[in-house]
XYZ file of N, CA, C and O in Angstrom:
580
model
N 0.866 -0.689 0.260
C 0.382 0.092 -0.150
C 0.501 1.262 -0.354
O 2.158 1.015 -0.126
N 0.268 2.562 -0.538
C 1.180 3.473 -0.282
C 1.410 4.186 0.554
O 0.634 3.577 1.752
N 2.028 5.490 0.603
C 1.948 6.105 1.455
C 0.754 6.608 2.582
O -0.276 6.568 1.702
N 0.340 6.534 4.099
C -0.899 7.007 4.170
C -0.468 8.689 3.880
O -0.173 9.796 4.058
N -2.383 9.118 4.221
C -3.245 10.368 3.954
C -3.036 11.005 5.006
O -3.976 9.766 5.671
N -2.446 11.847 5.740
C -2.491 12.421 7.076
C -2.915 13.275 7.310
O -2.322 14.434 6.461
N -4.290 13.859 8.688
C -4.380 15.469 8.528
C -4.933 15.187 10.067
O -5.381 14.793 10.327
N -5.029 16.471 10.843
C -5.792 16.684 11.656
C -6.040 18.173 11.925
O -6.407 18.735 11.511
N -7.259 18.241 12.959
C -7.639 19.248 13.556
C -8.154 19.665 14.776
O -8.373 17.986 15.353
N -8.679 20.939 15.123
C -8.741 20.641 16.616
C -11.040 20.426 16.581
O -10.898 21.495 16.116
N -10.993 20.154 17.724
C -12.432 20.314 18.112
C -12.503 20.211 19.605
O -11.761 19.608 20.357
N -13.264 21.253 19.641
C -13.990 21.806 21.002
C -14.789 21.059 22.336
O -15.370 21.293 22.277
N -13.952 19.748 22.582
C -14.151 19.190 23.355
C -13.416 17.993 23.733
O -12.383 18.098 23.289
N -13.432 17.327 24.791
C -12.906 16.857 25.483
C -12.620 14.927 24.808
O -13.587 14.833 24.132
N -11.408 14.665 24.264
C -10.952 13.099 23.824
C -12.342 11.983 23.948
O -12.666 11.341 22.848
N -12.628 11.529 25.432
C -14.271 10.658 25.121
C -15.722 11.148 24.387
O -15.931 10.125 24.325
N -16.127 12.492 24.592
C -16.768 12.815 23.873
C -16.788 12.925 22.393
O -17.659 12.558 21.479
N -15.223 12.933 21.606
C -15.124 13.274 20.395
C -15.084 11.334 19.570
O -15.702 11.067 19.441
N -14.600 10.524 20.962
C -14.375 8.942 20.827
C -15.806 8.385 20.759
O -16.219 7.423 19.990
N -16.776 8.953 21.965
C -17.941 8.478 21.327
C -19.379 8.881 20.341
O -19.960 7.685 20.312
N -18.825 10.199 19.250
C -19.269 10.663 18.316
C -18.783 9.323 17.279
O -19.468 8.378 16.510
N -17.342 9.016 17.178
C -17.074 8.484 15.693
C -16.649 7.311 16.160
O -16.991 6.404 15.281
N -17.628 6.247 17.698
C -18.000 5.014 17.771
C -18.630 4.849 17.461
O -19.665 3.549 17.577
N -20.025 5.969 17.389
C -21.462 5.627 17.478
C -22.106 5.321 15.778
O -22.873 6.889 15.116
N -21.703 4.463 15.261
C -22.137 4.043 13.833
C -23.402 3.834 13.051
O -23.157 4.459 12.378
N -24.092 3.594 14.421
C -25.707 3.977 14.077
C -26.242 5.479 13.496
O -26.663 5.135 12.256
N -25.269 6.187 13.795
C -26.066 8.226 13.688
C -24.676 8.165 12.664
O -25.530 9.308 11.315
N -23.891 7.635 12.027
C -23.056 7.826 10.993
C -24.068 8.288 9.672
O -23.837 9.309 9.287
N -25.349 8.138 9.248
C -26.217 8.658 8.095
C -26.981 9.926 8.706
O -26.796 10.370 7.662
N -27.156 10.092 9.569
C -27.084 12.124 10.262
C -26.137 12.533 9.732
O -26.559 13.182 9.662
N -24.855 13.120 9.990
C -24.230 12.748 9.904
C -22.631 13.222 8.594
O -21.667 14.259 8.827
N -22.374 12.222 7.859
C -21.626 11.727 6.866
C -22.463 12.231 5.642
O -23.088 10.414 5.607
N -22.133 12.496 5.599
C -23.256 12.969 3.693
C -22.922 11.580 2.837
O -24.074 11.491 2.455
N -21.983 11.246 2.225
C -21.595 10.018 2.108
C -22.326 8.434 2.349
O -22.397 7.346 1.655
N -22.163 8.674 3.371
C -22.680 7.119 4.630
C -24.465 7.237 4.616
O -25.190 7.642 4.537
N -24.655 6.165 3.591
C -25.914 5.606 3.219
C -26.733 4.826 3.946
O -28.029 5.038 4.608
N -25.774 4.502 5.045
C -26.298 3.352 5.756
C -24.588 2.444 6.217
O -24.249 2.869 6.025
N -25.448 2.171 7.476
C -24.394 1.740 8.356
C -25.193 0.993 9.055
O -25.445 0.956 9.765
N -24.238 -0.418 9.777
C -24.779 -1.836 9.787
C -23.383 -1.850 10.986
O -22.816 -3.004 10.629
N -23.882 -2.549 12.812
C -22.732 -2.796 12.859
C -22.826 -4.561 12.870
O -24.050 -4.844 13.805
N -22.187 -5.157 12.584
C -22.370 -6.408 12.761
C -21.371 -7.577 13.353
O -22.270 -8.675 13.859
N -20.360 -6.751 14.278
C -20.204 -7.715 15.588
C -19.521 -6.178 16.839
O -19.473 -5.683 16.229
N -19.453 -6.532 18.153
C -18.959 -5.847 18.806
C -18.173 -6.316 19.737
O -18.197 -7.563 19.713
N -17.251 -5.851 19.714
C -15.751 -6.410 20.375
C -15.862 -6.554 21.968
O -17.620 -6.499 22.654
N -14.891 -6.460 23.701
C -15.397 -7.309 24.752
C -15.940 -6.121 25.348
O -16.285 -6.067 26.603
N -15.470 -5.306 25.185
C -15.846 -3.571 25.899
C -17.085 -2.682 24.971
O -17.535 -1.660 25.277
N -17.880 -3.741 24.528
C -18.901 -3.088 23.252
C -18.915 -2.252 22.212
O -19.755 -1.756 21.498
N -17.442 -2.089 21.823
C -17.252 -1.302 20.549
C -17.178 -2.006 20.119
O -17.073 -3.202 19.817
N -17.639 -1.349 18.271
C -17.601 -2.467 17.330
C -16.880 -2.630 16.847
O -15.338 -2.015 16.734
N -16.824 -3.729 16.525
C -15.560 -4.870 15.707
C -15.778 -4.956 14.510
O -14.528 -5.025 13.806
N -17.319 -5.058 13.264
C -17.019 -4.908 12.636
C -17.851 -4.334 11.849
O -19.020 -4.475 12.395
N -17.838 -3.611 10.906
C -19.332 -2.866 10.717
C -19.302 -2.561 8.747
O -18.711 -2.745 8.194
N -20.292 -2.858 8.790
C -20.862 -2.267 6.536
C -21.307 -1.348 6.912
O -22.034 -0.903 7.469
N -20.355 -0.861 5.713
C -20.460 0.813 5.356
C -21.494 0.721 3.265
O -21.087 0.178 2.956
N -22.719 0.925 3.384
C -22.746 1.721 1.734
C -22.505 3.009 2.037
O -23.194 3.790 2.146
N -21.533 3.276 0.682
C -21.760 5.276 0.829
C -21.253 4.653 -1.183
O -21.867 3.987 -1.944
N -22.167 6.261 -0.891
C -22.441 7.109 -2.269
C -21.853 8.688 -1.616
O -22.479 9.359 -1.297
N -20.881 8.498 -2.550
C -19.981 9.903 -2.903
C -20.075 10.622 -4.043
O -19.207 10.920 -4.747
N -21.567 10.451 -4.718
C -21.240 10.745 -6.169
C -21.292 9.725 -7.095
O -21.626 9.222 -7.072
N -19.983 10.235 -7.602
C -19.106 9.177 -9.047
C -18.956 8.001 -7.969
O -19.015 6.421 -8.961
N -18.495 7.786 -6.461
C -17.827 6.391 -5.972
C -19.051 6.161 -5.470
O -19.493 6.251 -4.438
N -19.213 4.870 -5.452
C -20.436 4.278 -4.442
C -19.517 2.801 -4.351
O -19.119 1.914 -5.177
N -19.339 2.568 -2.816
C -18.820 1.023 -2.294
C -19.687 0.949 -1.529
O -20.450 1.304 -0.036
N -19.911 -0.566 -0.924
C -20.453 -1.536 0.071
C -19.152 -2.533 0.794
O -18.348 -2.654 -0.624
N -18.930 -2.140 1.771
C -17.580 -2.465 2.415
C -17.706 -2.799 3.766
O -18.821 -2.284 4.008
N -16.959 -3.421 4.174
C -16.530 -3.846 5.910
C -15.411 -3.820 6.492
O -14.913 -3.996 5.581
N -15.555 -3.278 7.482
C -13.947 -2.959 8.149
C -13.865 -3.524 9.613
O -15.381 -3.748 10.322
N -13.634 -4.002 9.804
C -13.087 -4.233 10.911
C -11.759 -3.663 12.085
O -10.808 -2.742 10.961
N -12.161 -3.139 13.637
C -11.928 -1.929 14.442
C -10.982 -2.306 15.407
O -11.685 -3.458 15.696
N -9.659 -2.150 16.277
C -9.249 -2.480 16.997
C -9.361 -1.065 17.934
O -8.483 -0.126 17.350
N -9.495 -1.364 18.565
C -9.850 0.603 19.855
C -9.204 0.430 21.128
O -8.474 -1.209 21.634
N -7.662 1.015 20.968
C -7.188 1.393 22.158
C -7.411 0.970 23.762
O -8.886 1.584 23.465
N -6.844 0.506 25.136
C -7.717 0.782 25.613
C -7.337 1.606 26.664
O -8.966 2.246 27.245
N -7.177 2.796 26.182
C -6.719 4.068 26.682
C -7.838 5.130 26.163
O -8.696 5.328 26.727
N -8.493 4.461 25.204
C -9.930 5.657 24.764
C -9.474 6.677 23.633
O -10.234 6.663 23.471
N -8.138 5.977 23.096
C -7.890 7.221 22.611
C -7.138 7.438 21.255
O -7.064 8.364 20.362
N -7.439 6.200 20.763
C -7.422 6.029 19.091
C -8.109 4.471 18.608
O -8.599 3.897 19.546
N -8.649 4.491 17.357
C -9.088 3.630 16.456
C -8.189 3.103 15.364
O -8.369 4.056 14.844
N -8.056 1.537 15.117
C -6.858 1.473 13.842
C -8.299 0.842 13.340
O -9.591 0.132 14.480
N -8.620 1.058 12.051
C -9.253 -0.378 10.883
C -8.833 -0.682 9.915
O -7.601 -0.337 9.462
N -8.955 -1.860 9.344
C -8.464 -2.302 8.947
C -9.977 -3.065 7.536
O -10.811 -3.597 7.911
N -10.004 -2.892 5.600
C -11.369 -3.675 5.071
C -10.929 -4.567 5.367
O -9.995 -6.070 5.043
N -11.562 -5.634 5.322
C -11.829 -7.039 5.369
C -13.349 -7.613 3.925
O -12.362 -8.582 3.460
N -13.568 -6.236 3.363
C -14.633 -6.917 2.145
C -14.768 -5.583 1.589
O -15.372 -4.613 2.603
N -14.837 -5.483 0.743
C -15.176 -4.961 -0.493
C -15.713 -4.766 -1.945
O -15.102 -5.327 -2.537
N -16.770 -3.892 -2.417
C -17.059 -3.949 -3.958
C -15.503 -3.663 -4.977
O -15.282 -4.018 -5.726
N -15.553 -1.941 -4.694
C -14.616 -1.356 -5.176
C -13.357 -1.149 -4.897
O -11.831 -0.925 -4.994
N -12.693 -1.376 -3.659
C -11.299 -1.144 -2.390
C -10.600 -2.897 -2.442
O -11.520 -3.628 -2.368
N -10.004 -2.677 -2.739
C -9.173 -4.416 -2.481
C -8.463 -3.809 -1.040
O -8.341 -4.919 -0.526
N -8.715 -2.409 -0.655
C -7.144 -2.252 0.553
C -7.732 -1.246 1.306
O -8.224 -0.027 0.697
N -8.170 -1.355 2.815
C -7.866 0.211 3.628
C -8.138 -0.027 4.773
O -8.161 -1.023 5.316
N -6.954 0.910 4.927
C -6.255 0.574 6.431
C -6.460 2.381 6.759
O -6.023 3.487 6.229
N -6.871 2.611 8.290
C -7.130 3.885 9.067
C -7.012 4.050 9.999
O -7.415 2.978 10.922
N -7.083 6.247 10.976
C -6.917 5.652 12.353
C -7.029 7.072 12.827
O -7.789 7.584 12.361
N -7.739 6.607 13.780
C -8.346 8.140 13.948
C -7.436 7.844 15.881
O -7.829 7.099 16.930
N -6.759 9.311 16.132
C -5.929 9.554 17.724
C -5.964 10.468 18.635
O -6.037 11.436 17.750
N -6.643 10.449 19.011
C -6.923 10.949 20.259
C -5.773 12.140 21.242
O -5.703 11.378 21.393
N -5.563 13.587 20.707
C -4.823 13.654 21.830
C -5.391 15.604 22.839
O -5.562 16.360 21.459
N -5.552 15.433 23.822
C -6.075 16.498 24.770
C -5.254 17.852 25.073
O -4.100 17.708 24.709
N -5.582 18.615 24.571
C -4.617 19.662 24.776
C -5.559 20.132 26.008
O -6.665 19.887 26.818
N -4.212 21.554 26.906
C -4.745 21.799 28.345
C -6.045 22.864 28.091
O -6.769 23.146 29.491
N -6.656 22.830 26.984
C -7.521 24.344 27.313
C -9.205 23.464 26.774
O -10.492 23.552 26.875
N -8.756 21.764 26.851
C -9.937 20.948 26.914
C -10.693 20.657 25.747
O -11.220 19.547 25.183
N -9.886 20.675 24.822
C -9.828 20.531 23.022
C -9.025 19.606 23.062
O -8.645 18.586 23.741
N -9.386 18.662 21.553
C -8.909 17.660 21.617
C -8.583 17.674 19.934
O -8.901 18.100 19.295
N -7.412 17.465 20.069
C -6.742 17.246 18.570
C -6.410 15.972 18.062
O -6.468 14.781 18.550
N -7.692 16.294 16.977
C -8.288 14.797 15.999
C -7.035 14.330 14.882
O -6.683 14.893 14.045
N -6.390 13.465 14.541
C -5.642 12.944 13.458
C -6.160 11.136 12.956
O -6.614 11.168 13.126
N -6.389 12.079 11.684
C -6.834 11.061 10.604
C -5.936 10.445 9.423
O -5.524 11.148 8.738
N -5.448 8.867 9.486
C -4.980 8.740 8.776
C -5.691 7.436 8.160
O -6.492 6.627 8.389
N -5.347 7.709 6.826
C -6.307 6.826 5.278
C -5.496 6.145 4.339
O -4.565 7.146 4.043
N -5.919 4.838 4.378
C -4.470 4.350 3.039
C -5.514 3.841 2.260
O -6.216 2.596 2.900
N -6.270 3.907 1.244
C -6.946 3.573 -0.301
C -7.185 2.838 -0.576
O -5.938 2.829 -1.956
N -6.884 1.576 -1.079
C -6.637 0.837 -2.572
C -7.359 -0.123 -3.034
O -7.980 -0.494 -2.572
N -7.792 0.441 -4.623
C -8.498 0.100 -5.620
C -8.406 -0.515 -6.685
O -7.108 -0.867 -6.933
N -9.597 -1.730 -6.612
C -9.460 -2.600 -7.710
C -9.700 -2.071 -8.576
O -9.058 -3.017 -10.066
N -9.716 -1.055 -9.189
C -9.717 -0.298 -10.830
C -8.840 0.382 -10.464
O -8.437 0.840 -9.702
N -7.685 0.761 -11.718
C -6.560 1.482 -12.306
C -6.973 2.395 -11.532
O -7.536 3.647 -12.129
N -6.541 3.190 -10.881
C -6.474 4.669 -10.830
C -4.816 5.267 -10.362
O -3.561 5.259 -9.757
N -4.946 6.644 -11.287
C -2.997 7.159 -11.139
C -2.830 7.466 -9.813
O -3.125 7.915 -9.198
N -1.842 7.280 -9.419
C -1.643 7.521 -7.424
C -1.223 9.319 -6.937
O -2.094 9.201 -6.353
N -1.495 9.969 -8.181
C -2.166 11.358 -7.529
C -3.091 11.240 -7.638
O -3.544 12.171 -6.849
N -3.710 11.110 -8.659
C -5.489 11.371 -8.369
C -6.006 10.302 -7.151
O -6.853 10.556 -6.093
N -5.692 9.602 -6.587
C -6.035 8.286 -5.638
C -5.292 9.362 -4.115
O -6.236 9.491 -3.441
N -4.107 9.961 -4.531
C -3.966 10.787 -2.787
C -4.852 11.979 -2.725
O -5.306 11.982 -1.738
N -4.887 12.081 -3.848
C -6.130 13.680 -4.275
C -7.833 13.231 -3.353
O -7.690 13.792 -2.895
N -7.846 12.195 -4.003
C -8.947 11.088 -3.178
C -9.364 11.261 -1.794
O -9.919 11.859 -1.133
N -7.597 10.512 -1.332
C -7.857 10.434 -0.113
C -8.010 11.414 0.865
O -8.139 11.690 1.611
N -7.054 12.767 0.344
C -7.052 13.956 1.049
C -8.740 14.530 1.538
O -8.945 14.640 2.228
N -9.293 14.437 0.426
C -10.560 14.810 -0.176
C -11.336 13.931 1.482
O -12.085 14.717 1.936
N -11.622 12.763 1.203
C -11.687 11.877 2.051
C -11.379 12.326 3.735
O -12.092 12.361 4.447
N -10.526 12.506 3.918
C -9.999 12.587 5.527
C -9.809 13.971 5.553
O -10.789 14.534 6.461
N -9.903 15.256 4.596
C -10.246 16.281 5.260
C -11.840 16.565 5.203
O -13.001 16.877 6.597
N -12.951 15.812 4.592
C -13.922 15.830 4.943
C -14.439 15.668 5.805
O -15.612 15.654 6.906
N -14.171 14.333 6.059
C -14.327 13.387 7.689
C -13.989 14.529 8.757
O -15.254 14.271 9.824
N -13.204 14.775 8.689
C -12.853 15.294 10.315
C -13.590 17.111 10.388
O -13.746 16.942 10.985
N -13.729 17.797 9.092
C -14.964 18.373 8.976
C -16.024 17.757 9.523
O -16.684 18.793 10.471
N -16.872 17.041 9.210
C -17.699 16.330 9.396
C -17.721 16.525 11.509
O -18.683 16.586 12.091
N -16.934 15.798 11.280
C -16.736 15.321 12.797
C -16.839 16.784 14.100
O -17.501 16.506 14.911
N -15.957 17.209 12.841
C -16.199 18.646 14.152
C -17.160 19.182 14.540
O -17.853 19.594 15.330
N -17.995 19.095 13.062
C -18.890 19.992 12.824
C -20.238 19.034 14.118
O -21.439 19.139 14.944
N -20.330 18.035 13.831
C -21.509 16.579 14.931
C -20.464 17.027 16.275
O -21.981 17.203 17.401
N -19.652 16.959 16.197
C -18.916 16.589 17.973
C -19.805 18.260 18.791
O -20.128 18.398 19.390
N -19.632 19.597 17.924
C -19.568 20.636 18.490
C -21.083 21.249 18.209
O -21.319 22.301 18.850
N -21.660 20.635 17.557
C -23.032 21.201 16.863
C -24.169 20.794 17.709
O -24.117 20.628 18.808
C-alpha cells in the first residue's frame, strides 16, 4: 500500500466525547454525507463495534464494504482494516485523539485506500486527502454542534 494520507483538526470537546461520536456508527448517516447506511455486524469485549458494514455513495464513488476495528484500551485511538469491499481491495486507517490544555482535542486521521480499479497515484492521493478533510470537518461539526 502507498503512504498514508494524514490530517489533523482541533475539536472543542474532550477526547471521550469525540470518541463517542466516532464510535456511534448507527448515527453516521445523520452526519456523514456519503454514508447511506451503516450497520454494526459484531462488537468487541468493551462493547465497541468490531465489524461494521458501510454503504457509501459519494457521487461518482459508490461502494459497500466491511471494516474491522481495533480500539485502544485508553480510549484515545482506533484503527481499522478492510475485510471486504466492492471497489476497494485494501483500506487501513486510524483516528488518534490528543487532549489539549484548554479541554479541546486534536484529532488526527490517517487513511490509505487501494482500489480494484486502476487509478493514477496522484488522483488516488487527491481523493484520499478529500475524504480525510471531509471526514474531519464533518466530525468537528457533529461534536461541536
